[in-house]
Amino acid sequence: MTTYSGRYPASRPRRLRQNNWIRSLTRETQLGPGDLIWALVVHDGAEDEVPVSAMPGTARLSVRAAAGAAKRAATLGIPAIAIFPHIDTRKKNAHGKEALNPDGLVCQAVRAMKDAAPDVGIMVDVALDPFTDHGHDGLLENGAIVNDETVKVLVEQAIVQTRAGADIVAPSDMMDGRVGAIRAGLDAAGHQDTLIMSYAAKYASAFYGPYREAIGSGKLGSGANANPGDKRTYQMDYANTDEALREVALDIAEGADLLLVKPGMPYLDIVARVKAEFGLPTYAFQVSGEYAMIKAASANGWLDEERAIIESLSAFKRAGADGVVTYFAPKAAALLGA
Ligand code: PBG
């Protein structure tokens, strides 16, 4: 598309910026609470809130408090919440077995939240890293994350989560073929209407740092079994763009309903390209490190926090995202609603 304009002095672009009313009329992108998916960490402890130090202003919530958060989302006009679990390390093992427990933390939280606020969509992460003692998203054998064996477990995990009431399952593990396998598994179990949001283009990123504290992730590279110190054999290389499109194409062919690009702000080019090429509902994840950067700079007085939040979220929409997964959701919704 070409945009036409005349020449100075007949054309003066500043005319369209001189007042609030004309800026409002010419604004190309709108951001509202309805664009937000609230990223929320739940834990299996008794305390209602355990602050996450690397992410000031967030806390791990008990199941009870998570139910309260779901009600709050409904009041704020936030359509959906994505939950991420922090479980007692004693429940972790090499196989991440706790991921399949129908009475585990995630299932309890989903049930409590759907009870409290049935009209708020609940999204769950399909991946094993909150449950494995080695911290990887899949099963580890002789120093390698084994793909097909992991996919089988992920299918079971998605079915267990769906039975608990999850509306969207979101595989964030980056195993090959998992979207198709999860779709087939859900359908066979009678869950044709469960949505799949695929972390279609997920990069191996330093920006997930604070999340490791938030969910108490096992330390990569530690322990037995030649544990790799990073996730680069399954998450994407940040140098690549074409590869993201191939990943997305595969996930669409396998049945993904919604697409997610992650991390967010350093990857707006990927968001723009994925949306332009495929046109599916596309979301960006403003990840823990992005949250932490805005909070840390604001705490130092180097950024205006509220403006930085709204500007960063608006940038995702401008790039083509239909919505944003963000830890700032309740704060942003309150600011936008005000
Ligand atoms: C893992 C998962 C991660 C995040 C969501 N799901 C971390 C990782 O891939 O290493 C990161 C979220 C964030 O940083 O906010 N399945």
Coordinates of C-alpha atoms and ligand atoms in Angstrom, one line a residue:
M1 CA 0.0 0.0 0.0
T2 CA 1.2 3.5 -0.8
T3 CA 0.1 6.4 1.2
Y4 CA -0.1 9.6 -0.6
S5 CA 0.5 13.1 0.6
G6 CA 1.2 16.4 -0.9
R7 CA 4.2 18.6 -0.5
Y8 CA 5.2 21.2 2.0
P9 CA 3.9 23.8 2.5
A10 CA 0.5 22.7 1.1
S11 CA 0.9 19.6 3.1
R12 CA 1.6 19.9 6.8
P13 CA 1.4 16.6 8.6
R14 CA 1.4 18.4 12.0
R15 CA -2.1 19.7 11.3
L16 CA -3.3 16.2 12.2
R17 CA -1.5 16.2 15.5
Q18 CA -2.5 19.6 16.9
N19 CA -5.2 18.6 19.4
N20 CA -6.4 15.6 21.2
W21 CA -9.6 15.4 19.2
I22 CA -7.9 15.3 15.8
R23 CA -5.3 12.8 17.1
S24 CA -8.2 10.6 18.3
L25 CA -10.0 10.8 15.0
T26 CA -6.9 9.8 13.0
R27 CA -5.5 7.2 15.4
E28 CA -4.9 4.0 13.4
T29 CA -4.6 1.5 16.3
Q30 CA -6.9 1.1 19.3
L31 CA -5.9 -0.7 22.5
G32 CA -8.6 -1.8 25.0
P33 CA -8.9 -4.2 27.9
G34 CA -10.5 -6.6 25.4
D35 CA -7.1 -7.1 23.7
L36 CA -5.4 -8.4 26.8
I37 CA -4.7 -11.9 28.1
W38 CA -3.5 -11.7 31.7
A39 CA -0.4 -13.8 32.4
L40 CA -0.7 -15.1 36.0
V41 CA 1.4 -17.4 38.1
V42 CA -0.4 -19.7 40.6
H43 CA 1.2 -21.8 43.3
D44 CA 0.3 -24.7 45.5
G45 CA 1.3 -23.0 48.8
A46 CA -1.1 -21.7 51.5
E47 CA -0.2 -18.0 51.2
D48 CA -2.6 -16.0 49.0
E49 CA 0.3 -14.1 47.5
V50 CA 4.0 -14.7 47.3
P51 CA 5.7 -11.7 45.6
V52 CA 8.1 -12.5 42.7
S53 CA 11.1 -10.4 43.3
A54 CA 12.3 -10.2 39.7
M55 CA 8.9 -9.1 38.7
P56 CA 7.8 -6.4 41.2
G57 CA 4.1 -6.0 41.3
T58 CA 3.4 -9.6 40.5
A59 CA 2.9 -12.5 42.9
R60 CA 2.3 -16.2 42.8
L61 CA -1.3 -16.6 43.7
S62 CA -3.0 -19.4 45.7
V63 CA -5.9 -21.2 44.0
R64 CA -8.2 -19.1 46.1
A65 CA -6.6 -15.9 45.1
A66 CA -6.5 -17.0 41.5
A67 CA -10.3 -17.4 41.6
G68 CA -10.5 -13.8 42.9
A69 CA -8.2 -12.7 40.0
A70 CA -10.6 -14.3 37.5
K71 CA -13.5 -12.2 39.0
R72 CA -11.3 -9.1 38.8
A73 CA -10.6 -9.9 35.1
A74 CA -14.3 -10.0 34.4
T75 CA -14.8 -6.7 36.1
L76 CA -11.9 -5.1 34.2
G77 CA -13.1 -6.4 30.9
I78 CA -10.1 -8.7 30.4
P79 CA -11.3 -11.6 28.3
A80 CA -8.9 -14.3 29.2
I81 CA -6.2 -15.4 31.7
A82 CA -3.2 -17.5 31.0
I83 CA -2.0 -19.5 34.0
F84 CA 1.5 -20.7 34.8
P85 CA 2.2 -23.0 37.7
H86 CA 4.8 -22.9 40.5
I87 CA 4.7 -26.2 42.2
D88 CA 6.5 -27.6 45.3
T89 CA 9.9 -28.9 44.2
R90 CA 9.2 -32.1 45.9
K91 CA 6.5 -32.8 43.3
K92 CA 9.0 -32.5 40.4
N93 CA 10.8 -35.4 38.8
A94 CA 12.6 -36.2 35.6
H95 CA 9.4 -37.1 33.8
G96 CA 7.3 -34.2 35.0
K97 CA 4.6 -36.7 36.1
E98 CA 2.8 -34.0 38.1
A99 CA 1.7 -32.4 34.8
L100 CA -0.7 -35.3 34.4
N101 CA -2.3 -35.1 37.8
P102 CA -6.0 -34.3 37.4
D103 CA -6.0 -32.9 40.9
G104 CA -2.8 -31.0 40.5
L105 CA -2.3 -27.3 40.9
V106 CA -3.2 -26.3 37.3
C107 CA -6.4 -28.3 37.3
Q108 CA -7.5 -27.0 40.7
A109 CA -6.8 -23.4 39.6
V110 CA -8.7 -23.9 36.3
R111 CA -11.7 -25.3 38.2
A112 CA -11.7 -22.6 40.8
M113 CA -11.3 -19.8 38.2
K114 CA -14.1 -21.1 35.9
D115 CA -16.4 -21.4 39.0
A116 CA -15.6 -17.9 40.0
A117 CA -15.9 -16.3 36.6
P118 CA -17.3 -18.6 34.0
D119 CA -17.2 -16.0 31.2
V120 CA -13.4 -15.4 31.5
G121 CA -11.5 -17.7 29.1
I122 CA -8.8 -19.8 30.8
M123 CA -5.7 -20.6 28.9
V124 CA -3.1 -23.2 30.1
D125 CA 0.5 -23.8 29.1
V126 CA 1.2 -27.2 27.6
A127 CA 4.9 -27.9 28.4
L128 CA 6.7 -29.9 31.1
D129 CA 9.2 -27.3 32.5
P130 CA 7.2 -26.4 35.6
F131 CA 7.1 -30.1 36.5
T132 CA 10.5 -31.4 35.6
D133 CA 13.4 -31.3 38.0
H134 CA 15.8 -30.6 35.1
G135 CA 13.8 -27.5 34.0
H136 CA 13.3 -28.6 30.3
D137 CA 10.0 -28.4 28.5
G138 CA 10.3 -32.1 27.4
L139 CA 11.7 -35.4 28.4
L140 CA 15.5 -35.6 28.7
E141 CA 17.4 -38.7 27.6
N142 CA 21.2 -38.8 27.4
G143 CA 21.5 -35.1 27.1
A144 CA 18.8 -34.7 24.4
I145 CA 15.2 -33.5 24.6
V146 CA 13.3 -36.4 23.0
N147 CA 10.6 -35.2 20.7
D148 CA 8.0 -37.9 20.0
E149 CA 8.0 -39.3 23.5
T150 CA 7.5 -35.8 24.8
V151 CA 4.6 -35.2 22.4
K152 CA 2.7 -38.2 23.8
V153 CA 2.9 -36.7 27.3
L154 CA 1.9 -33.3 26.1
V155 CA -1.3 -34.8 24.6
E156 CA -2.2 -36.3 27.9
Q157 CA -1.4 -33.1 29.7
A158 CA -3.7 -31.1 27.3
I159 CA -6.5 -33.6 27.8
V160 CA -6.2 -33.5 31.6
Q161 CA -6.2 -29.7 31.5
T162 CA -9.2 -29.6 29.2
R163 CA -11.2 -32.0 31.4
A164 CA -10.6 -29.6 34.3
G165 CA -12.2 -26.9 32.2
A166 CA -9.5 -25.1 30.3
D167 CA -10.8 -23.2 27.3
I168 CA -7.5 -22.7 25.4
V169 CA -4.5 -25.1 25.5
A170 CA -1.3 -23.4 24.6
P171 CA 1.6 -25.6 23.7
S172 CA 4.8 -23.6 24.6
D173 CA 7.2 -26.5 24.4
M174 CA 8.2 -26.2 20.7
M175 CA 8.3 -30.0 20.0
D176 CA 7.6 -30.9 16.4
G177 CA 4.2 -32.2 15.6
R178 CA 2.6 -31.4 18.9
V179 CA -0.2 -29.3 17.7
G180 CA -1.5 -32.0 15.4
A181 CA -1.1 -34.7 18.1
I182 CA -2.9 -32.5 20.7
R183 CA -5.7 -31.7 18.2
A184 CA -6.2 -35.4 17.4
G185 CA -6.0 -36.3 21.1
L186 CA -8.5 -33.7 22.2
D187 CA -10.9 -34.6 19.4
A188 CA -10.7 -38.3 20.2
A189 CA -11.5 -37.4 23.8
G190 CA -14.6 -35.5 22.7
H191 CA -13.1 -32.0 23.1
Q192 CA -13.6 -30.6 19.6
D193 CA -14.3 -27.1 20.9
T194 CA -11.2 -26.7 22.9
L195 CA -9.0 -24.0 21.3
I196 CA -5.3 -24.4 20.6
M197 CA -3.2 -21.3 20.8
S198 CA 0.2 -22.4 19.4
Y199 CA 3.4 -20.8 20.6
A200 CA 4.1 -21.1 16.9
A201 CA 7.2 -18.9 16.8
K202 CA 8.9 -19.1 20.1
Y203 CA 12.5 -18.1 20.4
A204 CA 15.3 -19.3 22.8
S205 CA 15.5 -16.0 24.6
A206 CA 17.3 -14.3 27.5
F207 CA 14.1 -12.4 28.2
Y208 CA 12.5 -15.4 29.9
G209 CA 14.9 -14.9 32.8
P210 CA 12.5 -13.6 35.5
Y211 CA 9.9 -16.3 34.6
R212 CA 12.4 -19.0 35.9
E213 CA 12.1 -17.4 39.3
A214 CA 8.3 -16.9 39.0
I215 CA 7.6 -20.6 38.4
G216 CA 10.7 -21.9 40.4
S217 CA 12.0 -23.6 37.3
G218 CA 14.6 -26.3 37.6
K219 CA 18.1 -25.1 36.9
L220 CA 19.0 -25.8 33.3
G221 CA 22.4 -27.6 32.9
S222 CA 22.3 -28.9 36.5
G223 CA 21.9 -32.4 37.8
A224 CA 22.4 -35.7 36.0
N225 CA 21.7 -36.9 32.4
A226 CA 23.9 -34.4 30.6
N227 CA 21.3 -31.7 31.1
P228 CA 21.7 -29.0 28.4
G229 CA 22.2 -25.5 29.8
D230 CA 19.7 -23.9 27.4
K231 CA 16.7 -24.6 25.2
R232 CA 18.3 -24.0 21.8
T233 CA 17.6 -27.5 20.4
Y234 CA 13.9 -26.8 20.5
Q235 CA 13.3 -23.1 20.8
M236 CA 14.1 -21.0 17.7
D237 CA 17.3 -19.1 16.9
Y238 CA 16.6 -15.4 17.3
A239 CA 18.5 -14.7 14.0
N240 CA 15.7 -16.3 12.0
T241 CA 12.5 -15.0 10.4
D242 CA 11.7 -17.4 7.5
E243 CA 11.9 -20.3 9.9
A244 CA 9.2 -18.6 12.0
L245 CA 6.9 -18.7 8.9
R246 CA 7.6 -22.4 8.4
E247 CA 6.8 -23.1 12.0
V248 CA 3.6 -21.2 11.7
A249 CA 2.6 -22.9 8.5
L250 CA 3.1 -26.3 10.1
D251 CA 1.0 -25.4 13.2
I252 CA -1.8 -24.1 11.1
A253 CA -1.8 -27.3 9.0
E254 CA -1.9 -29.2 12.2
G255 CA -4.9 -27.4 13.6
A256 CA -3.8 -24.3 15.5
D257 CA -6.7 -21.8 16.0
L258 CA -4.6 -19.0 17.3
L259 CA -1.0 -18.1 16.9
L260 CA 1.5 -16.7 19.4
V261 CA 4.8 -15.0 18.9
K262 CA 7.2 -14.9 21.8
P263 CA 9.0 -12.9 23.1
G264 CA 7.2 -9.7 22.2
M265 CA 8.8 -6.4 21.8
P266 CA 12.1 -7.4 20.3
Y267 CA 10.1 -9.6 17.8
L268 CA 7.6 -7.2 16.4
D269 CA 8.9 -7.9 12.9
I270 CA 7.9 -11.5 13.3
V271 CA 4.4 -10.5 14.6
A272 CA 4.0 -8.3 11.5
R273 CA 5.1 -10.9 9.1
V274 CA 3.1 -13.7 10.6
K275 CA -0.1 -11.6 10.6
A276 CA 0.5 -10.4 7.1
E277 CA 1.2 -13.9 5.7
F278 CA -1.4 -16.0 7.4
G279 CA -4.1 -13.6 8.7
L280 CA -5.0 -15.9 11.6
P281 CA -5.7 -14.4 15.0
T282 CA -2.2 -13.6 16.2
Y283 CA -0.9 -12.7 19.6
A284 CA 2.3 -11.5 21.1
F285 CA 3.7 -12.4 24.5
Q286 CA 5.1 -9.5 26.5
V287 CA 7.4 -11.8 28.5
S288 CA 8.7 -11.6 32.0
G289 CA 12.0 -9.9 31.0
E290 CA 10.1 -7.2 29.1
Y291 CA 7.9 -6.7 32.2
A292 CA 11.0 -6.6 34.5
M293 CA 12.7 -4.0 32.3
I294 CA 9.8 -1.6 32.3
K295 CA 9.4 -2.0 36.1
A296 CA 13.1 -1.6 36.9
A297 CA 13.5 1.5 34.7
S298 CA 10.3 3.0 36.2
A299 CA 11.4 2.2 39.7
N300 CA 14.6 4.2 39.0
G301 CA 12.6 7.1 37.7
W302 CA 14.0 6.5 34.2
L303 CA 10.7 5.7 32.6
D304 CA 7.1 6.8 33.1
E305 CA 5.7 3.4 33.9
E306 CA 2.1 4.0 32.9
R307 CA 3.0 5.5 29.6
A308 CA 5.6 2.8 28.9
I309 CA 3.0 0.1 29.5
I310 CA 0.4 1.5 27.3
E311 CA 2.9 2.4 24.5
S312 CA 4.4 -1.0 24.5
L313 CA 1.1 -2.8 24.4
S314 CA -0.1 -0.4 21.6
A315 CA 3.0 -1.2 19.6
F316 CA 2.0 -4.9 19.5
K317 CA -1.4 -3.9 18.0
R318 CA 0.2 -1.6 15.5
A319 CA 2.5 -4.4 14.4
G320 CA -0.5 -6.5 13.6
A321 CA -1.2 -8.5 16.8
D322 CA -4.9 -9.1 17.7
G323 CA -4.0 -9.1 21.4
V324 CA -1.2 -9.4 23.9
V325 CA -0.4 -11.8 26.7
T326 CA 1.0 -9.6 29.5
Y327 CA 1.6 -9.5 33.2
F328 CA 0.5 -5.9 33.1
A329 CA -3.0 -6.8 32.1
P330 CA -4.9 -5.7 35.2
K331 CA -2.9 -2.5 35.5
A332 CA -3.2 -1.7 31.8
A333 CA -7.0 -2.5 31.8
A334 CA -7.5 -0.2 34.7
L335 CA -5.6 2.6 32.9
L336 CA -7.5 2.0 29.7
G337 CA -10.8 1.9 31.4
A338 CA -10.2 5.0 33.3
Ligands
PBG1 C1 8.0 -22.7 29.1 C2 7.5 -21.3 29.1 C3 8.4 -20.2 29.3 C4 7.6 -19.1 29.3 C5 6.3 -19.5 29.2 N1 6.2 -20.9 29.0 C6 9.9 -20.2 29.5 C7 10.7 -20.9 28.6 O1 10.3 -21.2 27.5 O2 11.9 -21.1 28.9 C8 8.1 -17.7 29.5 C9 7.2 -16.7 30.0 C10 7.9 -15.4 30.4 O3 9.1 -15.2 30.3 O4 7.1 -14.5 30.7 N2 7.2 -23.6 28.5

